[in-house]
PDB file of C-alpha atoms and ligand atoms in Angstrom:
ATOM      1  CA  MET L   1     -14.646  15.877  14.359  1.00  0.00           C
ATOM      2  CA  VAL L   2     -11.410  13.849  14.200  1.00  0.00           C
ATOM      3  CA  LYS L   3     -11.185  11.618  11.135  1.00  0.00           C
ATOM      4  CA  VAL L   4     -10.102   7.981  11.313  1.00  0.00           C
ATOM      5  CA  ALA L   5      -7.760   6.261   8.846  1.00  0.00           C
ATOM      6  CA  VAL L   6      -6.626   2.641   8.630  1.00  0.00           C
ATOM      7  CA  VAL L   7      -3.164   1.987   7.178  1.00  0.00           C
ATOM      8  CA  THR L   8      -2.238  -1.658   6.547  1.00  0.00           C
ATOM      9  CA  GLY L   9       1.460  -2.494   6.634  1.00  0.00           C
ATOM     10  CA  GLY L  10       1.879   0.622   8.770  1.00  0.00           C
ATOM     11  CA  GLY L  11       4.573  -0.915  10.969  1.00  0.00           C
ATOM     12  CA  GLN L  12       7.496   0.021   8.730  1.00  0.00           C
ATOM     13  CA  GLY L  13       8.579   1.473   5.384  1.00  0.00           C
ATOM     14  CA  ILE L  14       6.095   3.370   3.207  1.00  0.00           C
ATOM     15  CA  GLY L  15       3.197   2.510   5.540  1.00  0.00           C
ATOM     16  CA  GLU L  16       5.016   4.059   8.495  1.00  0.00           C
ATOM     17  CA  GLY L  17       5.605   7.217   6.422  1.00  0.00           C
ATOM     18  CA  ILE L  18       1.899   7.347   5.541  1.00  0.00           C
ATOM     19  CA  VAL L  19       0.888   6.911   9.210  1.00  0.00           C
ATOM     20  CA  LYS L  20       3.154   9.821  10.236  1.00  0.00           C
ATOM     21  CA  GLN L  21       1.766  12.095   7.505  1.00  0.00           C
ATOM     22  CA  LEU L  22      -1.898  11.262   8.146  1.00  0.00           C
ATOM     23  CA  ALA L  23      -1.417  11.780  11.892  1.00  0.00           C
ATOM     24  CA  SER L  24       0.149  15.175  11.229  1.00  0.00           C
ATOM     25  CA  ASP L  25      -2.863  15.921   8.972  1.00  0.00           C
ATOM     26  CA  GLY L  26      -5.007  15.335  12.092  1.00  0.00           C
ATOM     27  CA  PHE L  27      -6.188  11.753  11.552  1.00  0.00           C
ATOM     28  CA  THR L  28      -6.424   9.175  14.305  1.00  0.00           C
ATOM     29  CA  VAL L  29      -4.624   6.272  12.622  1.00  0.00           C
ATOM     30  CA  ALA L  30      -5.305   2.570  13.052  1.00  0.00           C
ATOM     31  CA  VAL L  31      -1.893   1.116  12.279  1.00  0.00           C
ATOM     32  CA  ALA L  32      -2.431  -2.476  11.129  1.00  0.00           C
ATOM     33  CA  ASP L  33       0.349  -4.954  10.451  1.00  0.00           C
ATOM     34  CA  LEU L  34       1.360  -8.626  10.677  1.00  0.00           C
ATOM     35  CA  ASN L  35       3.932  -7.299  13.133  1.00  0.00           C
ATOM     36  CA  LYS L  36       1.719  -5.869  15.874  1.00  0.00           C
ATOM     37  CA  ASP L  37       4.684  -4.693  17.995  1.00  0.00           C
ATOM     38  CA  ASN L  38       5.915  -2.479  15.151  1.00  0.00           C
ATOM     39  CA  ALA L  39       2.377  -1.240  14.519  1.00  0.00           C
ATOM     40  CA  THR L  40       1.899  -0.326  18.172  1.00  0.00           C
ATOM     41  CA  LYS L  41       5.291   1.414  18.349  1.00  0.00           C
ATOM     42  CA  VAL L  42       4.493   3.563  15.299  1.00  0.00           C
ATOM     43  CA  ALA L  43       0.988   4.349  16.623  1.00  0.00           C
ATOM     44  CA  GLU L  44       2.357   5.422  20.010  1.00  0.00           C
ATOM     45  CA  GLU L  45       4.994   7.596  18.331  1.00  0.00           C
ATOM     46  CA  VAL L  46       2.459   9.584  16.287  1.00  0.00           C
ATOM     47  CA  GLY L  47      -0.125  10.115  19.056  1.00  0.00           C
ATOM     48  CA  ASN L  48      -3.656  11.405  18.187  1.00  0.00           C
ATOM     49  CA  GLU L  49      -5.005   8.329  20.026  1.00  0.00           C
ATOM     50  CA  SER L  50      -3.633   6.193  17.179  1.00  0.00           C
ATOM     51  CA  LYS L  51      -3.510   2.472  17.914  1.00  0.00           C
ATOM     52  CA  GLY L  52      -1.729  -0.661  16.650  1.00  0.00           C
ATOM     53  CA  TYR L  53      -3.675  -3.705  15.388  1.00  0.00           C
ATOM     54  CA  TYR L  54      -2.697  -7.165  14.168  1.00  0.00           C
ATOM     55  CA  VAL L  55      -3.907  -8.047  10.681  1.00  0.00           C
ATOM     56  CA  ASP L  56      -3.037 -10.542   7.974  1.00  0.00           C
ATOM     57  CA  ILE L  57      -4.431  -8.829   4.903  1.00  0.00           C
ATOM     58  CA  SER L  58      -4.592 -12.118   2.987  1.00  0.00           C
ATOM     59  CA  ASN L  59      -7.198 -13.333   5.488  1.00  0.00           C
ATOM     60  CA  HIS L  60     -10.712 -12.188   4.516  1.00  0.00           C
ATOM     61  CA  ASP L  61     -12.133 -12.435   8.057  1.00  0.00           C
ATOM     62  CA  ASP L  62      -9.138 -10.574   9.556  1.00  0.00           C
ATOM     63  CA  MET L  63      -9.826  -7.583   7.334  1.00  0.00           C
ATOM     64  CA  PHE L  64     -13.510  -7.376   8.278  1.00  0.00           C
ATOM     65  CA  LYS L  65     -12.614  -7.817  11.967  1.00  0.00           C
ATOM     66  CA  LEU L  66     -10.048  -5.026  11.658  1.00  0.00           C
ATOM     67  CA  VAL L  67     -12.687  -2.580  10.403  1.00  0.00           C
ATOM     68  CA  ASP L  68     -15.152  -3.713  13.108  1.00  0.00           C
ATOM     69  CA  ASP L  69     -12.490  -3.254  15.814  1.00  0.00           C
ATOM     70  CA  VAL L  70     -11.520   0.198  14.542  1.00  0.00           C
ATOM     71  CA  VAL L  71     -15.164   1.340  14.427  1.00  0.00           C
ATOM     72  CA  ARG L  72     -15.731  -0.095  17.941  1.00  0.00           C
ATOM     73  CA  ASP L  73     -12.658   1.841  19.182  1.00  0.00           C
ATOM     74  CA  PHE L  74     -13.157   5.148  17.338  1.00  0.00           C
ATOM     75  CA  GLY L  75     -16.792   5.190  16.179  1.00  0.00           C
ATOM     76  CA  GLN L  76     -16.197   5.684  12.454  1.00  0.00           C
ATOM     77  CA  LEU L  77     -13.975   5.105   9.418  1.00  0.00           C
ATOM     78  CA  ASP L  78     -13.041   7.801   6.888  1.00  0.00           C
ATOM     79  CA  VAL L  79     -10.018   6.515   4.941  1.00  0.00           C
ATOM     80  CA  PHE L  80      -8.710   3.000   4.273  1.00  0.00           C
ATOM     81  CA  VAL L  81      -5.148   2.647   2.938  1.00  0.00           C
ATOM     82  CA  ASN L  82      -4.456  -0.804   1.451  1.00  0.00           C
ATOM     83  CA  ASN L  83      -0.683  -0.385   1.753  1.00  0.00           C
ATOM     84  CA  ALA L  84       0.697  -3.777   2.872  1.00  0.00           C
ATOM     85  CA  GLY L  85       2.308  -5.884   0.187  1.00  0.00           C
ATOM     86  CA  ILE L  86       5.279  -8.102  -0.517  1.00  0.00           C
ATOM     87  CA  ALA L  87       7.840  -8.414  -3.307  1.00  0.00           C
ATOM     88  CA  GLN L  88       9.294 -11.571  -4.839  1.00  0.00           C
ATOM     89  CA  ILE L  89      12.328 -11.838  -7.042  1.00  0.00           C
ATOM     90  CA  ALA L  90      12.250 -14.671  -9.582  1.00  0.00           C
ATOM     91  CA  ALA L  91      12.198 -15.208 -13.318  1.00  0.00           C
ATOM     92  CA  ILE L  92       8.688 -16.100 -14.480  1.00  0.00           C
ATOM     93  CA  VAL L  93       9.930 -19.493 -15.707  1.00  0.00           C
ATOM     94  CA  ASP L  94      11.322 -20.267 -12.215  1.00  0.00           C
ATOM     95  CA  ALA L  95       8.434 -18.974 -10.054  1.00  0.00           C
ATOM     96  CA  LYS L  96       7.130 -21.705  -7.759  1.00  0.00           C
ATOM     97  CA  PRO L  97       3.349 -22.348  -7.531  1.00  0.00           C
ATOM     98  CA  GLU L  98       3.288 -21.747  -3.756  1.00  0.00           C
ATOM     99  CA  GLU L  99       5.161 -18.435  -4.159  1.00  0.00           C
ATOM    100  CA  ILE L 100       2.794 -17.279  -6.900  1.00  0.00           C
ATOM    101  CA  THR L 101      -0.198 -18.148  -4.723  1.00  0.00           C
ATOM    102  CA  LYS L 102       1.322 -16.362  -1.720  1.00  0.00           C
ATOM    103  CA  ILE L 103       2.017 -13.055  -3.463  1.00  0.00           C
ATOM    104  CA  PHE L 104      -1.396 -13.020  -5.169  1.00  0.00           C
ATOM    105  CA  ASN L 105      -3.096 -13.823  -1.839  1.00  0.00           C
ATOM    106  CA  ILE L 106      -1.400 -10.837  -0.200  1.00  0.00           C
ATOM    107  CA  ASN L 107      -1.079  -8.178  -2.920  1.00  0.00           C
ATOM    108  CA  VAL L 108      -4.284  -8.878  -4.855  1.00  0.00           C
ATOM    109  CA  ASN L 109      -6.724 -10.721  -2.566  1.00  0.00           C
ATOM    110  CA  GLY L 110      -5.633  -8.562   0.386  1.00  0.00           C
ATOM    111  CA  THR L 111      -6.413  -5.389  -1.571  1.00  0.00           C
ATOM    112  CA  ILE L 112      -9.824  -6.777  -2.594  1.00  0.00           C
ATOM    113  CA  TYR L 113     -10.674  -7.723   1.015  1.00  0.00           C
ATOM    114  CA  GLY L 114      -9.646  -4.241   2.181  1.00  0.00           C
ATOM    115  CA  ILE L 115     -11.922  -2.636  -0.421  1.00  0.00           C
ATOM    116  CA  GLN L 116     -14.795  -4.943   0.587  1.00  0.00           C
ATOM    117  CA  ALA L 117     -14.436  -4.325   4.330  1.00  0.00           C
ATOM    118  CA  ALA L 118     -14.002  -0.544   3.972  1.00  0.00           C
ATOM    119  CA  ALA L 119     -16.858  -0.188   1.452  1.00  0.00           C
ATOM    120  CA  LYS L 120     -19.242  -2.130   3.710  1.00  0.00           C
ATOM    121  CA  GLN L 121     -18.540   0.300   6.570  1.00  0.00           C
ATOM    122  CA  PHE L 122     -18.640   3.410   4.344  1.00  0.00           C
ATOM    123  CA  LYS L 123     -22.037   2.352   2.963  1.00  0.00           C
ATOM    124  CA  LYS L 124     -23.311   1.825   6.517  1.00  0.00           C
ATOM    125  CA  GLN L 125     -22.154   5.345   7.477  1.00  0.00           C
ATOM    126  CA  GLY L 126     -23.789   6.756   4.317  1.00  0.00           C
ATOM    127  CA  LYS L 127     -21.428   9.684   3.704  1.00  0.00           C
ATOM    128  CA  GLY L 128     -18.835   8.232   1.353  1.00  0.00           C
ATOM    129  CA  GLY L 129     -15.193   7.513   2.071  1.00  0.00           C
ATOM    130  CA  LYS L 130     -11.775   7.114   0.536  1.00  0.00           C
ATOM    131  CA  ILE L 131      -9.980   3.901  -0.386  1.00  0.00           C
ATOM    132  CA  ILE L 132      -6.323   4.226  -1.367  1.00  0.00           C
ATOM    133  CA  ASN L 133      -4.363   1.251  -2.727  1.00  0.00           C
ATOM    134  CA  ALA L 134      -0.629   0.572  -3.083  1.00  0.00           C
ATOM    135  CA  CYS L 135       0.248   0.070  -6.740  1.00  0.00           C
ATOM    136  CA  SER L 136       3.777   0.603  -8.144  1.00  0.00           C
ATOM    137  CA  ILE L 137       5.782   1.684 -11.185  1.00  0.00           C
ATOM    138  CA  ALA L 138       5.705  -2.086 -11.763  1.00  0.00           C
ATOM    139  CA  GLY L 139       1.911  -1.763 -12.167  1.00  0.00           C
ATOM    140  CA  HIS L 140       2.486   0.431 -15.222  1.00  0.00           C
ATOM    141  CA  GLN L 141       5.528  -1.260 -16.737  1.00  0.00           C
ATOM    142  CA  ALA L 142       6.604  -4.813 -15.897  1.00  0.00           C
ATOM    143  CA  VAL L 143      10.147  -5.345 -14.638  1.00  0.00           C
ATOM    144  CA  GLU L 144      12.266  -8.425 -15.319  1.00  0.00           C
ATOM    145  CA  LEU L 145      12.719 -10.720 -12.291  1.00  0.00           C
ATOM    146  CA  LEU L 146       9.779  -8.879 -10.711  1.00  0.00           C
ATOM    147  CA  GLY L 147       7.288 -10.299 -13.216  1.00  0.00           C
ATOM    148  CA  ILE L 148       4.887 -11.936 -10.770  1.00  0.00           C
ATOM    149  CA  TYR L 149       5.062  -8.873  -8.508  1.00  0.00           C
ATOM    150  CA  SER L 150       4.353  -6.690 -11.569  1.00  0.00           C
ATOM    151  CA  ALA L 151       1.338  -8.877 -12.393  1.00  0.00           C
ATOM    152  CA  THR L 152      -0.087  -8.306  -8.896  1.00  0.00           C
ATOM    153  CA  LYS L 153       0.339  -4.545  -9.249  1.00  0.00           C
ATOM    154  CA  PHE L 154      -1.273  -4.526 -12.731  1.00  0.00           C
ATOM    155  CA  ALA L 155      -4.145  -6.342 -10.988  1.00  0.00           C
ATOM    156  CA  VAL L 156      -4.314  -3.645  -8.291  1.00  0.00           C
ATOM    157  CA  ARG L 157      -4.600  -0.998 -11.039  1.00  0.00           C
ATOM    158  CA  GLY L 158      -7.502  -2.896 -12.636  1.00  0.00           C
ATOM    159  CA  ILE L 159      -9.254  -3.462  -9.318  1.00  0.00           C
ATOM    160  CA  THR L 160      -8.846   0.245  -8.491  1.00  0.00           C
ATOM    161  CA  GLN L 161     -10.572   1.237 -11.747  1.00  0.00           C
ATOM    162  CA  ALA L 162     -13.472  -1.239 -11.406  1.00  0.00           C
ATOM    163  CA  ALA L 163     -14.056  -0.520  -7.702  1.00  0.00           C
ATOM    164  CA  ALA L 164     -14.059   3.226  -8.436  1.00  0.00           C
ATOM    165  CA  LYS L 165     -16.818   2.724 -11.025  1.00  0.00           C
ATOM    166  CA  GLU L 166     -18.858   0.438  -8.746  1.00  0.00           C
ATOM    167  CA  LEU L 167     -18.605   2.586  -5.621  1.00  0.00           C
ATOM    168  CA  ALA L 168     -18.926   6.089  -7.104  1.00  0.00           C
ATOM    169  CA  LYS L 169     -22.697   6.132  -6.492  1.00  0.00           C
ATOM    170  CA  ASP L 170     -21.966   5.751  -2.768  1.00  0.00           C
ATOM    171  CA  LYS L 171     -19.529   8.729  -2.858  1.00  0.00           C
ATOM    172  CA  ILE L 172     -16.621   6.358  -2.225  1.00  0.00           C
ATOM    173  CA  THR L 173     -13.490   7.181  -4.217  1.00  0.00           C
ATOM    174  CA  VAL L 174     -10.876   4.537  -4.979  1.00  0.00           C
ATOM    175  CA  ASN L 175      -7.382   5.544  -6.089  1.00  0.00           C
ATOM    176  CA  ALA L 176      -3.863   4.144  -5.953  1.00  0.00           C
ATOM    177  CA  TYR L 177      -0.332   5.471  -5.522  1.00  0.00           C
ATOM    178  CA  CYS L 178       2.499   4.085  -7.644  1.00  0.00           C
ATOM    179  CA  PRO L 179       5.894   4.630  -6.018  1.00  0.00           C
ATOM    180  CA  GLY L 180       9.243   4.093  -7.730  1.00  0.00           C
ATOM    181  CA  ILE L 181      12.411   3.085  -5.883  1.00  0.00           C
ATOM    182  CA  VAL L 182      11.587   3.730  -2.236  1.00  0.00           C
ATOM    183  CA  LEU L 183      14.399   3.244   0.274  1.00  0.00           C
ATOM    184  CA  THR L 184      12.621   0.747   2.549  1.00  0.00           C
ATOM    185  CA  PRO L 185      13.400  -2.804   3.745  1.00  0.00           C
ATOM    186  CA  MET L 186      11.535  -4.069   0.633  1.00  0.00           C
ATOM    187  CA  TRP L 187      14.161  -2.586  -1.664  1.00  0.00           C
ATOM    188  CA  ASP L 188      16.985  -3.957   0.537  1.00  0.00           C
ATOM    189  CA  GLN L 189      15.420  -7.380  -0.053  1.00  0.00           C
ATOM    190  CA  ILE L 190      15.143  -6.826  -3.832  1.00  0.00           C
ATOM    191  CA  ASP L 191      18.738  -5.555  -4.001  1.00  0.00           C
ATOM    192  CA  ALA L 192      20.063  -8.557  -2.037  1.00  0.00           C
ATOM    193  CA  ALA L 193      18.227 -11.032  -4.277  1.00  0.00           C
ATOM    194  CA  MET L 194      19.412  -9.310  -7.476  1.00  0.00           C
ATOM    195  CA  ALA L 195      23.005  -9.242  -6.128  1.00  0.00           C
ATOM    196  CA  LYS L 196      22.856 -13.028  -5.785  1.00  0.00           C
ATOM    197  CA  ILE L 197      21.295 -13.636  -9.197  1.00  0.00           C
ATOM    198  CA  TYR L 198      23.655 -11.290 -11.072  1.00  0.00           C
ATOM    199  CA  ASP L 199      26.683 -12.047  -8.836  1.00  0.00           C
ATOM    200  CA  ARG L 200      27.305  -8.366  -8.114  1.00  0.00           C
ATOM    201  CA  PRO L 201      27.996  -6.371  -4.928  1.00  0.00           C
ATOM    202  CA  LEU L 202      25.192  -5.430  -2.553  1.00  0.00           C
ATOM    203  CA  GLY L 203      23.824  -1.976  -3.347  1.00  0.00           C
ATOM    204  CA  GLU L 204      24.776  -2.014  -7.048  1.00  0.00           C
ATOM    205  CA  THR L 205      21.299  -2.880  -8.393  1.00  0.00           C
ATOM    206  CA  LYS L 206      19.629  -0.300  -6.164  1.00  0.00           C
ATOM    207  CA  GLN L 207      22.137   2.359  -7.286  1.00  0.00           C
ATOM    208  CA  GLU L 208      21.603   1.458 -10.955  1.00  0.00           C
ATOM    209  CA  TYR L 209      17.861   1.984 -10.550  1.00  0.00           C
ATOM    210  CA  ILE L 210      18.394   5.237  -8.616  1.00  0.00           C
ATOM    211  CA  ASP L 211      20.692   6.499 -11.408  1.00  0.00           C
ATOM    212  CA  GLY L 212      17.711   6.195 -13.768  1.00  0.00           C
ATOM    213  CA  ILE L 213      15.531   8.600 -11.733  1.00  0.00           C
ATOM    214  CA  ALA L 214      15.142  12.042 -13.360  1.00  0.00           C
ATOM    215  CA  LEU L 215      15.031  13.884 -10.022  1.00  0.00           C
ATOM    216  CA  GLY L 216      18.351  12.263  -9.088  1.00  0.00           C
ATOM    217  CA  ARG L 217      17.652  10.582  -5.749  1.00  0.00           C
ATOM    218  CA  GLY L 218      16.005   7.541  -4.249  1.00  0.00           C
ATOM    219  CA  GLU L 219      12.446   7.972  -2.991  1.00  0.00           C
ATOM    220  CA  GLU L 220      11.611   8.460   0.693  1.00  0.00           C
ATOM    221  CA  PRO L 221       8.397   7.139   2.317  1.00  0.00           C
ATOM    222  CA  ALA L 222       7.488  10.808   2.918  1.00  0.00           C
ATOM    223  CA  ASP L 223       7.419  11.413  -0.864  1.00  0.00           C
ATOM    224  CA  VAL L 224       4.720   8.734  -1.177  1.00  0.00           C
ATOM    225  CA  ALA L 225       2.931   9.922   1.962  1.00  0.00           C
ATOM    226  CA  ASN L 226       2.507  13.429   0.487  1.00  0.00           C
ATOM    227  CA  LEU L 227       0.440  11.958  -2.371  1.00  0.00           C
ATOM    228  CA  VAL L 228      -1.564   9.774   0.017  1.00  0.00           C
ATOM    229  CA  SER L 229      -2.238  12.844   2.171  1.00  0.00           C
ATOM    230  CA  PHE L 230      -3.793  14.541  -0.888  1.00  0.00           C
ATOM    231  CA  LEU L 231      -5.799  11.437  -1.841  1.00  0.00           C
ATOM    232  CA  ALA L 232      -7.103  11.219   1.752  1.00  0.00           C
ATOM    233  CA  ASP L 233      -8.118  14.890   1.731  1.00  0.00           C
ATOM    234  CA  GLU L 234     -11.306  16.391   0.325  1.00  0.00           C
ATOM    235  CA  LYS L 235      -9.120  18.305  -2.158  1.00  0.00           C
ATOM    236  CA  SER L 236      -9.026  15.043  -4.168  1.00  0.00           C
ATOM    237  CA  ASN L 237     -12.833  14.534  -4.102  1.00  0.00           C
ATOM    238  CA  TYR L 238     -13.171  14.730  -7.912  1.00  0.00           C
ATOM    239  CA  ILE L 239     -10.458  12.113  -8.575  1.00  0.00           C
ATOM    240  CA  THR L 240     -11.330   8.414  -8.703  1.00  0.00           C
ATOM    241  CA  GLY L 241     -10.080   5.231 -10.368  1.00  0.00           C
ATOM    242  CA  GLN L 242      -6.577   6.645 -10.857  1.00  0.00           C
ATOM    243  CA  SER L 243      -3.243   4.951 -10.176  1.00  0.00           C
ATOM    244  CA  ILE L 244      -0.916   7.911  -9.827  1.00  0.00           C
ATOM    245  CA  LEU L 245       2.840   7.661 -10.334  1.00  0.00           C
ATOM    246  CA  VAL L 246       5.005   9.190  -7.613  1.00  0.00           C
ATOM    247  CA  ASP L 247       8.450   8.055  -8.780  1.00  0.00           C
ATOM    248  CA  GLY L 248      10.679  11.115  -9.239  1.00  0.00           C
ATOM    249  CA  GLY L 249      10.564  10.622 -13.006  1.00  0.00           C
ATOM    250  CA  ILE L 250      10.973   6.972 -14.053  1.00  0.00           C
ATOM    251  CA  ASN L 251       7.776   6.137 -15.924  1.00  0.00           C
ATOM    252  CA  TYR L 252       5.884   8.604 -18.086  1.00  0.00           C
ATOM    253  CA  VAL L 253       2.348   7.434 -18.845  1.00  0.00           C
TER     254      VAL L 253
HETATM  255  N1  LIG K   1       9.637  -0.030  -1.608  1.00  0.00           N
HETATM  256  C1  LIG K   1       9.346   0.292  -2.848  1.00  0.00           C
HETATM  257  O1  LIG K   1      10.221   0.727  -3.616  1.00  0.00           O
HETATM  258  C2  LIG K   1       7.943   0.170  -3.384  1.00  0.00           C
HETATM  259  C3  LIG K   1       7.710   0.627  -4.691  1.00  0.00           C
HETATM  260  C4  LIG K   1       6.417   0.525  -5.211  1.00  0.00           C
HETATM  261  C5  LIG K   1       5.380   0.017  -4.452  1.00  0.00           C
HETATM  262  N2  LIG K   1       5.640  -0.426  -3.192  1.00  0.00           N
HETATM  263  C6  LIG K   1       4.504  -0.980  -2.446  1.00  0.00           C
HETATM  264  O2  LIG K   1       4.301  -0.219  -1.255  1.00  0.00           O
HETATM  265  C7  LIG K   1       3.804  -1.060  -0.209  1.00  0.00           C
HETATM  266  C8  LIG K   1       4.709  -0.954   1.019  1.00  0.00           C
HETATM  267  O3  LIG K   1       6.045  -1.305   0.640  1.00  0.00           O
HETATM  268  P1  LIG K   1       7.292  -1.126   1.617  1.00  0.00           P
HETATM  269  O4  LIG K   1       8.466  -0.860   0.757  1.00  0.00           O
HETATM  270  O5  LIG K   1       6.968  -0.193   2.714  1.00  0.00           O
HETATM  271  O6  LIG K   1       7.400  -2.619   2.171  1.00  0.00           O
HETATM  272  P2  LIG K   1       8.093  -3.177   3.529  1.00  0.00           P
HETATM  273  O7  LIG K   1       8.396  -4.594   3.253  1.00  0.00           O
HETATM  274  O8  LIG K   1       9.194  -2.273   3.949  1.00  0.00           O
HETATM  275  O9  LIG K   1       6.898  -3.070   4.598  1.00  0.00           O
HETATM  276  C9  LIG K   1       5.721  -3.805   4.408  1.00  0.00           C
HETATM  277  C10 LIG K   1       4.929  -3.877   5.694  1.00  0.00           C
HETATM  278  O10 LIG K   1       3.762  -4.667   5.410  1.00  0.00           O
HETATM  279  C11 LIG K   1       3.625  -5.675   6.414  1.00  0.00           C
HETATM  280  N3  LIG K   1       2.978  -6.855   5.822  1.00  0.00           N
HETATM  281  C12 LIG K   1       3.489  -7.747   4.933  1.00  0.00           C
HETATM  282  N4  LIG K   1       2.611  -8.712   4.661  1.00  0.00           N
HETATM  283  C13 LIG K   1       1.506  -8.443   5.395  1.00  0.00           C
HETATM  284  C14 LIG K   1       0.252  -9.089   5.565  1.00  0.00           C
HETATM  285  N5  LIG K   1      -0.043 -10.239   4.942  1.00  0.00           N
HETATM  286  N6  LIG K   1      -0.663  -8.518   6.394  1.00  0.00           N
HETATM  287  C15 LIG K   1      -0.373  -7.385   7.059  1.00  0.00           C
HETATM  288  N7  LIG K   1       0.799  -6.742   6.954  1.00  0.00           N
HETATM  289  C16 LIG K   1       1.731  -7.262   6.132  1.00  0.00           C
HETATM  290  C17 LIG K   1       5.030  -5.971   6.892  1.00  0.00           C
HETATM  291  O11 LIG K   1       5.020  -6.539   8.197  1.00  0.00           O
HETATM  292  C18 LIG K   1       5.673  -4.580   6.837  1.00  0.00           C
HETATM  293  O12 LIG K   1       5.467  -3.867   8.037  1.00  0.00           O
HETATM  294  C19 LIG K   1       3.745  -2.465  -0.808  1.00  0.00           C
HETATM  295  O13 LIG K   1       2.437  -2.733  -1.276  1.00  0.00           O
HETATM  296  C20 LIG K   1       4.708  -2.405  -1.974  1.00  0.00           C
HETATM  297  O14 LIG K   1       4.415  -3.344  -2.968  1.00  0.00           O
HETATM  298  C21 LIG K   1       6.888  -0.367  -2.635  1.00  0.00           C
END
């Protein structure tokens, strides 16, 4: 039987890479994004009856509706990838209350809502399931000017551990992937903001970070997707509560 995976933030960047990999692994993929046009384009590209959906992950009801819609369309849910997230570049002393609330609503609350909605469906189906969250190197070691972002990713690591313990009895595993410097629009945004703050040319910050990678190159979405493919497969059945670094050699924990 064909398996069904949801990937939030699947319209571009790492999420798009994950959608492509899971489709080539044989999944039908529900590609969910704030940008439904992008989601639909990616879904049509990968085939396997994959489909684009609108979702705002920071909206509790949206996330439950997404799972209901996917189950109505495809009959089941097997894997839920809480990938969507945003970055913010600001010193902790300068971070504005509304910006702090926004990033926590998306990166933290959104991940919690995804776990809740997926777990509810997995429990109904009664045969377990896999929840996979987007963490980051910044969830293992905080980065200056990405302090609030780092805090959200530390939170994702904690939520991943607690949810894994709570849901193990239902055969639901919960893990996270922690990418490094992935060459997506998010890093273009970080680089542009750092260029302004440090008054340096565009590209310099990104290059500096890439120079610190042991394997000597920036990360591609496909590098992250290979780990997600494993975490979505039964080969990873005995792994839960882990936030696994996939960074080419930046952090060693
Ligand atoms: N790019 C990196 O270097 C890097 C490193 C570590 C972790 N991550 C994490 O990986 C995930 C994906 O990052 P990316 O680089 O692909 O980002 P990106 O900005 O390139 O893409 C993010 C996607 O998520 C969607 N999105 C944003 N807010 C949303 C919301 N509220 N509801 C639904 N969709 C929403 C966007 O429309 C976009 O399609 C994020 O959680 C990010 O924190 C990225």
